[in-house]
Amino acid sequence: AQKITQTQPGMFVQEKEAVTLDCTYDTSDPSYGLFWYKQPSSGEMIFLIYQGSYDQQNATEGRYSLNFQKARKSANLVISASQLGDSAMYFCAMREGRGSGYALNFGKGTSLLVTP
Amino acid sequence: GAVVSQHPSWVICKSGTSVKIECRSLDFQATTMFWYRQFPKQSLMLMATSNEGSKATYEQGVEKDKFLINHASLTLSTLTVTSAHPEDSSFYICSAEKQGIAKNIQYFGAGTRLSVL
């Protein structure tokens, strides 16, 4: 079964607008972490933001915020004030378990295109 | 931040030869590193988990004799594709886990594009 679901294959947003990228997850483990990565056309995976399952507040990192709704098992990424350089693939990922050495399960990704 | 260096970024080789890819954590130590493979327009697929000083753990369907992983130090893991064939052509990307307070983050290298002729 798919553990991470990203339902939007592609998204468009106008420069300076905000955009929300959806991510839902499936786990029975009470300890887990949720991640968002950005992959530009060059291929590198850039870490954006992290949310732990026990974190009470939504994570924020500059223009990125994670809308964590635990009961709905969703972890949407919000990018505010979009820039042309935000055009890329965005992957949601989950790590199950507490501690180190656990691999990430990735969603299929959302391609974001920021238009002038 | 944390920097992970992956080398080479691009390699072309003849069928039957072996290729070694290096993954280094430059400013932190990583007990655990991971190797992923990515096909065009697809997500990342975990190949193996590499632990410093011990044998790697391979995912189901990944041939351990074909994809040799060595994690000899806390800053270096290598993936060797042995007797490469055209079907091994792909994008390979590594990550190193940085342990922090209440959270461990995987930082990725820039990836290696392998083309086997």
Coordinates of N, CA, C and O in Angstrom, one line a residue, chain B residues 4-113:
Chain B
V4 N 26.5 17.2 1.6 CA 26.8 15.8 1.1 C 27.3 15.9 -0.3 O 26.7 16.5 -1.2
S5 N 28.5 15.4 -0.5 CA 29.1 15.4 -1.8 C 29.0 14.1 -2.5 O 29.3 13.0 -1.8
Q6 N 28.6 14.0 -3.7 CA 28.6 12.8 -4.5 C 29.4 12.9 -5.7 O 29.3 13.9 -6.5
H7 N 30.2 11.9 -6.0 CA 31.1 11.9 -7.1 C 31.2 10.6 -7.8 O 31.3 9.6 -7.1
P8 N 31.2 10.5 -9.1 CA 31.1 11.5 -10.1 C 29.6 12.0 -10.3 O 28.7 11.3 -9.8
S9 N 29.4 13.1 -10.9 CA 28.0 13.5 -11.1 C 27.5 12.9 -12.4 O 26.2 12.8 -12.6
W10 N 28.4 12.4 -13.3 CA 27.9 11.9 -14.5 C 29.0 10.9 -15.0 O 30.2 11.2 -15.0
V11 N 28.6 9.7 -15.4 CA 29.6 8.8 -15.9 C 29.0 7.9 -17.1 O 27.8 7.5 -17.0
I12 N 29.8 7.7 -18.1 CA 29.4 6.8 -19.2 C 30.4 5.7 -19.2 O 31.7 5.9 -19.1
C13 N 30.0 4.5 -19.3 CA 30.9 3.3 -19.3 C 30.4 2.3 -20.3 O 29.3 2.3 -20.7
K14 N 31.3 1.4 -20.6 CA 31.0 0.3 -21.5 C 30.3 -0.8 -20.7 O 30.6 -1.0 -19.6
S15 N 29.5 -1.6 -21.4 CA 28.9 -2.7 -20.8 C 29.9 -3.7 -20.3 O 30.9 -4.0 -21.0
G16 N 29.8 -4.2 -19.1 CA 30.7 -5.1 -18.5 C 31.7 -4.5 -17.6 O 32.4 -5.3 -16.8
T17 N 31.8 -3.2 -17.6 CA 32.8 -2.6 -16.7 C 32.1 -2.3 -15.3 O 30.9 -2.3 -15.2
S18 N 32.9 -1.9 -14.4 CA 32.4 -1.5 -13.0 C 32.6 0.0 -12.8 O 33.5 0.6 -13.3
V19 N 31.7 0.5 -12.1 CA 31.7 1.9 -11.8 C 31.5 2.1 -10.3 O 30.6 1.5 -9.7
K20 N 32.3 3.0 -9.7 CA 32.3 3.3 -8.3 C 31.8 4.7 -8.1 O 32.3 5.7 -8.7
I21 N 30.8 4.9 -7.2 CA 30.2 6.2 -6.9 C 30.5 6.4 -5.4 O 30.3 5.6 -4.6
E22 N 31.0 7.6 -5.1 CA 31.3 8.0 -3.8 C 30.3 9.0 -3.2 O 29.8 9.9 -3.9
C23 N 30.0 8.8 -1.9 CA 29.1 9.7 -1.2 C 29.8 10.1 0.1 O 30.1 9.3 0.9
R24 N 30.0 11.4 0.3 CA 30.7 11.9 1.4 C 29.9 13.0 2.2 O 29.4 13.9 1.5
S25 N 29.8 12.8 3.5 CA 29.3 13.9 4.3 C 30.4 14.8 4.7 O 31.4 14.4 5.3
L26 N 30.4 16.1 4.3 CA 31.5 16.9 4.4 C 31.7 17.6 5.8 O 32.8 17.9 6.2
D27 N 30.5 17.9 6.4 CA 30.6 18.7 7.6 C 29.9 18.0 8.8 O 29.6 18.7 9.8
F28 N 29.6 16.7 8.7 CA 29.0 16.0 9.8 C 29.4 14.5 9.6 O 29.7 14.1 8.5
Q29 N 29.2 13.8 10.7 CA 29.5 12.3 10.6 C 28.1 11.6 10.5 O 27.1 12.0 11.0
A30 N 28.2 10.6 9.7 CA 26.9 9.9 9.4 C 27.1 8.4 9.6 O 27.8 7.7 8.8
T31 N 26.5 7.9 10.6 CA 26.5 6.4 10.9 C 25.8 5.7 9.8 O 26.1 4.6 9.4
T32 N 24.7 6.3 9.3 CA 23.9 5.7 8.3 C 23.8 6.5 7.0 O 23.6 7.8 7.1
M33 N 24.0 5.9 5.9 CA 23.8 6.5 4.6 C 22.9 5.6 3.8 O 22.8 4.4 4.1
F34 N 22.2 6.2 2.8 CA 21.3 5.5 2.0 C 21.6 5.7 0.6 O 22.0 6.7 0.1
W35 N 21.3 4.7 -0.2 CA 21.4 4.7 -1.7 C 20.0 4.5 -2.3 O 19.3 3.6 -2.0
Y36 N 19.7 5.5 -3.2 CA 18.5 5.4 -3.9 C 18.7 5.4 -5.4 O 19.8 5.8 -5.9
R37 N 17.7 4.9 -6.1 CA 17.8 5.0 -7.6 C 16.5 5.7 -8.1 O 15.4 5.5 -7.5
Q38 N 16.6 6.4 -9.1 CA 15.5 7.2 -9.6 C 15.4 7.1 -11.1 O 16.4 7.4 -11.8
F39 N 14.3 6.6 -11.6 CA 14.1 6.5 -13.1 C 13.4 7.8 -13.5 O 12.8 8.5 -12.7
P40 N 13.5 8.1 -14.8 CA 13.0 9.4 -15.3 C 11.5 9.6 -14.9 O 10.7 8.7 -15.1
K41 N 11.2 10.8 -14.4 CA 9.9 11.2 -14.0 C 9.3 10.3 -13.0 O 8.0 10.1 -12.9
Q42 N 10.1 9.6 -12.2 CA 9.6 8.8 -11.1 C 10.2 9.2 -9.8 O 11.0 10.1 -9.7
S43 N 9.7 8.6 -8.7 CA 10.2 8.9 -7.4 C 11.4 8.2 -7.1 O 11.9 7.4 -7.9
L44 N 12.0 8.4 -5.9 CA 13.2 7.7 -5.4 C 12.8 6.4 -4.9 O 11.8 6.2 -4.2
M45 N 13.6 5.4 -5.3 CA 13.4 4.0 -4.8 C 14.7 3.6 -4.0 O 15.8 3.7 -4.5
L46 N 14.4 3.2 -2.7 CA 15.5 2.9 -1.9 C 16.2 1.6 -2.4 O 15.5 0.6 -2.6
M47 N 17.5 1.6 -2.5 CA 18.2 0.4 -2.9 C 18.8 -0.3 -1.6 O 18.6 -1.5 -1.5
A48 N 19.4 0.5 -0.8 CA 20.1 -0.1 0.4 C 20.4 0.9 1.4 O 20.4 2.1 1.2
T49 N 20.5 0.4 2.7 CA 20.9 1.2 3.8 C 22.3 0.8 4.2 O 22.6 -0.4 4.4
S50 N 23.1 1.8 4.3 CA 24.6 1.5 4.5 C 24.9 2.0 5.9 O 24.7 3.2 6.3
N51 N 25.4 1.1 6.7 CA 25.8 1.4 8.1 C 27.3 1.3 8.3 O 27.9 0.3 7.8
E52 N 27.9 2.3 8.9 CA 29.3 2.4 9.1 C 29.8 1.1 9.8 O 29.3 0.8 10.9
G53 N 30.8 0.5 9.2 CA 31.4 -0.7 9.9 C 30.7 -2.0 9.8 O 31.1 -3.0 10.4
S54 N 29.5 -2.0 9.2 CA 28.8 -3.3 9.0 C 28.3 -3.4 7.6 O 28.4 -2.5 6.8
K55 N 27.7 -4.6 7.4 CA 27.2 -4.9 6.0 C 25.9 -4.0 5.7 O 25.1 -3.8 6.6
A56 N 25.8 -3.7 4.5 CA 24.6 -2.9 4.1 C 23.4 -3.8 4.1 O 23.5 -5.0 3.9
T57 N 22.3 -3.2 4.3 CA 21.0 -3.9 4.2 C 20.3 -3.5 2.9 O 20.0 -2.4 2.6
Y58 N 20.1 -4.5 2.0 CA 19.5 -4.3 0.7 C 18.0 -4.5 0.7 O 17.5 -5.3 1.4
E59 N 17.4 -3.7 -0.1 CA 15.9 -3.9 -0.3 C 15.6 -5.1 -1.2 O 16.5 -5.5 -2.0
Q60 N 14.4 -5.6 -1.1 CA 14.1 -6.8 -1.8 C 14.2 -6.5 -3.3 O 13.7 -5.4 -3.8
G61 N 14.8 -7.4 -4.1 CA 14.9 -7.2 -5.5 C 16.2 -6.5 -5.9 O 16.5 -6.5 -7.1
V62 N 17.0 -6.0 -5.0 CA 18.3 -5.4 -5.3 C 19.4 -6.4 -5.1 O 19.5 -7.0 -4.0
E63 N 20.1 -6.7 -6.2 CA 21.2 -7.7 -6.1 C 22.4 -7.2 -5.4 O 23.1 -6.2 -5.8
K64 N 22.7 -7.7 -4.2 CA 23.8 -7.3 -3.4 C 25.2 -7.5 -4.1 O 26.1 -6.8 -3.9
D65 N 25.2 -8.5 -5.0 CA 26.5 -8.8 -5.6 C 26.7 -7.9 -6.8 O 27.9 -7.8 -7.3
K66 N 25.7 -7.3 -7.3 CA 25.8 -6.3 -8.4 C 26.0 -4.9 -7.9 O 26.8 -4.2 -8.4
F67 N 25.4 -4.6 -6.8 CA 25.5 -3.2 -6.2 C 26.2 -3.4 -4.9 O 25.6 -3.6 -3.8
L68 N 27.6 -3.3 -4.9 CA 28.4 -3.4 -3.8 C 28.5 -2.1 -3.0 O 28.8 -1.1 -3.5
I69 N 28.1 -2.2 -1.7 CA 28.2 -1.0 -0.9 C 29.2 -1.1 0.2 O 29.2 -2.2 0.9
N70 N 30.0 -0.1 0.4 CA 31.0 -0.1 1.5 C 30.9 1.2 2.2 O 30.9 2.3 1.6
H71 N 30.8 1.1 3.5 CA 30.7 2.3 4.4 C 31.8 2.2 5.4 O 31.6 1.9 6.6
A72 N 33.0 2.5 4.9 CA 34.2 2.3 5.7 C 34.5 3.3 6.8 O 35.2 3.1 7.7
S73 N 33.9 4.5 6.6 CA 34.1 5.5 7.7 C 32.8 6.3 7.9 O 31.8 6.1 7.2
L74 N 32.9 7.2 8.9 CA 31.6 7.9 9.2 C 31.3 9.0 8.2 O 30.3 9.7 8.4
T75 N 32.2 9.2 7.2 CA 31.9 10.3 6.3 C 31.9 9.8 4.8 O 31.8 10.6 3.9
L76 N 32.1 8.5 4.6 CA 32.2 8.0 3.2 C 31.5 6.7 3.1 O 31.7 5.7 3.8
S77 N 30.6 6.6 2.1 CA 30.0 5.4 1.6 C 30.2 5.3 0.1 O 30.1 6.3 -0.6
T78 N 30.5 4.1 -0.4 CA 30.6 3.9 -1.8 C 29.7 2.9 -2.4 O 29.4 1.9 -1.7
L79 N 29.2 3.1 -3.6 CA 28.4 2.2 -4.3 C 29.1 1.8 -5.6 O 29.5 2.7 -6.4
T80 N 29.4 0.5 -5.7 CA 30.0 0.0 -6.9 C 29.0 -0.8 -7.8 O 28.5 -1.8 -7.2
V81 N 28.8 -0.4 -9.0 CA 27.9 -1.1 -9.9 C 28.9 -2.1 -10.7 O 29.7 -1.6 -11.5
T82 N 28.8 -3.3 -10.4 CA 29.7 -4.3 -11.0 C 29.1 -4.8 -12.3 O 27.9 -5.0 -12.4
S83 N 30.0 -5.1 -13.3 CA 29.6 -5.6 -14.6 C 28.3 -4.9 -15.0 O 27.3 -5.5 -15.2
A84 N 28.4 -3.6 -15.2 CA 27.3 -2.8 -15.6 C 26.7 -3.1 -16.9 O 27.5 -3.5 -17.9
H85 N 25.4 -3.1 -17.1 CA 24.7 -3.3 -18.3 C 23.8 -2.2 -18.6 O 23.5 -1.4 -17.7
P86 N 23.3 -2.0 -19.8 CA 22.5 -0.9 -20.2 C 21.3 -0.7 -19.3 O 20.9 0.4 -19.0
E87 N 20.7 -1.8 -18.7 CA 19.6 -1.7 -17.8 C 19.9 -1.1 -16.5 O 19.0 -0.7 -15.7
D88 N 21.2 -1.0 -16.2 CA 21.6 -0.3 -15.0 C 21.7 1.2 -15.1 O 22.0 1.9 -14.2
S89 N 21.6 1.7 -16.4 CA 21.6 3.1 -16.6 C 20.4 3.8 -15.8 O 19.3 3.4 -15.9
S90 N 20.8 4.8 -15.0 CA 19.8 5.4 -14.2 C 20.5 6.6 -13.4 O 21.6 6.9 -13.7
F91 N 19.7 7.2 -12.6 CA 20.2 8.3 -11.7 C 20.3 7.7 -10.3 O 19.3 7.2 -9.8
Y92 N 21.5 7.7 -9.8 CA 21.7 7.1 -8.4 C 22.0 8.3 -7.5 O 22.8 9.2 -7.8
I93 N 21.4 8.3 -6.4 CA 21.5 9.4 -5.4 C 21.7 8.9 -4.0 O 21.0 7.9 -3.6
C94 N 22.6 9.4 -3.3 CA 22.8 9.0 -1.9 C 22.3 10.0 -0.9 O 22.2 11.2 -1.3
S95 N 22.1 9.6 0.3 CA 21.8 10.5 1.4 C 22.6 10.1 2.6 O 22.9 8.9 2.8
A96 N 22.9 11.1 3.5 CA 23.5 10.8 4.7 C 22.7 11.4 5.8 O 22.1 12.5 5.7
E97 N 22.5 10.6 6.9 CA 21.6 11.0 8.0 C 22.4 11.8 9.0 O 23.3 11.3 9.6
K98 N 21.9 13.0 9.2 CA 22.5 13.8 10.3 C 21.6 13.8 11.5 O 20.4 14.1 11.4
Q99 N 22.2 13.3 12.6 CA 21.4 13.2 13.8 C 21.4 14.5 14.6 O 22.4 15.1 14.8
G100 N 20.2 14.9 15.0 CA 20.0 16.1 15.7 C 19.1 15.9 16.9 O 18.7 14.8 17.2
I101 N 18.9 16.9 17.6 CA 18.0 16.9 18.8 C 16.6 16.7 18.4 O 16.0 17.5 17.7
A102 N 16.0 15.6 18.7 CA 14.6 15.2 18.4 C 14.3 15.0 16.9 O 13.2 14.9 16.5
K103 N 15.3 15.1 16.1 CA 15.1 14.9 14.7 C 16.4 14.5 13.9 O 17.4 15.0 14.2
N104 N 16.2 13.6 13.0 CA 17.3 13.1 12.1 C 16.9 13.4 10.7 O 15.8 13.0 10.3
I105 N 17.8 14.1 10.0 CA 17.5 14.6 8.7 C 18.4 13.9 7.7 O 19.6 13.9 7.9
Q106 N 17.8 13.5 6.6 CA 18.7 12.9 5.5 C 19.0 14.1 4.5 O 18.1 14.7 4.0
Y107 N 20.3 14.3 4.3 CA 20.7 15.2 3.4 C 21.3 14.5 2.2 O 22.0 13.5 2.3
F108 N 21.0 15.0 1.0 CA 21.3 14.2 -0.2 C 22.5 14.8 -1.0 O 22.7 16.0 -0.9
G109 N 23.2 13.9 -1.7 CA 24.1 14.4 -2.7 C 23.5 14.8 -3.9 O 22.2 14.8 -4.0
A110 N 24.2 15.3 -4.9 CA 23.7 15.8 -6.1 C 23.3 14.8 -7.1 O 22.7 15.1 -8.1
G111 N 23.6 13.5 -6.8 CA 23.3 12.4 -7.7 C 24.3 12.1 -8.8 O 25.2 12.9 -9.1
T112 N 24.2 10.9 -9.3 CA 25.1 10.4 -10.4 C 24.3 9.9 -11.5 O 23.5 9.0 -11.3
R113 N 24.5 10.4 -12.7 CA 23.8 9.9 -13.9 C 24.7 8.9 -14.5 O 25.8 9.2 -15.0

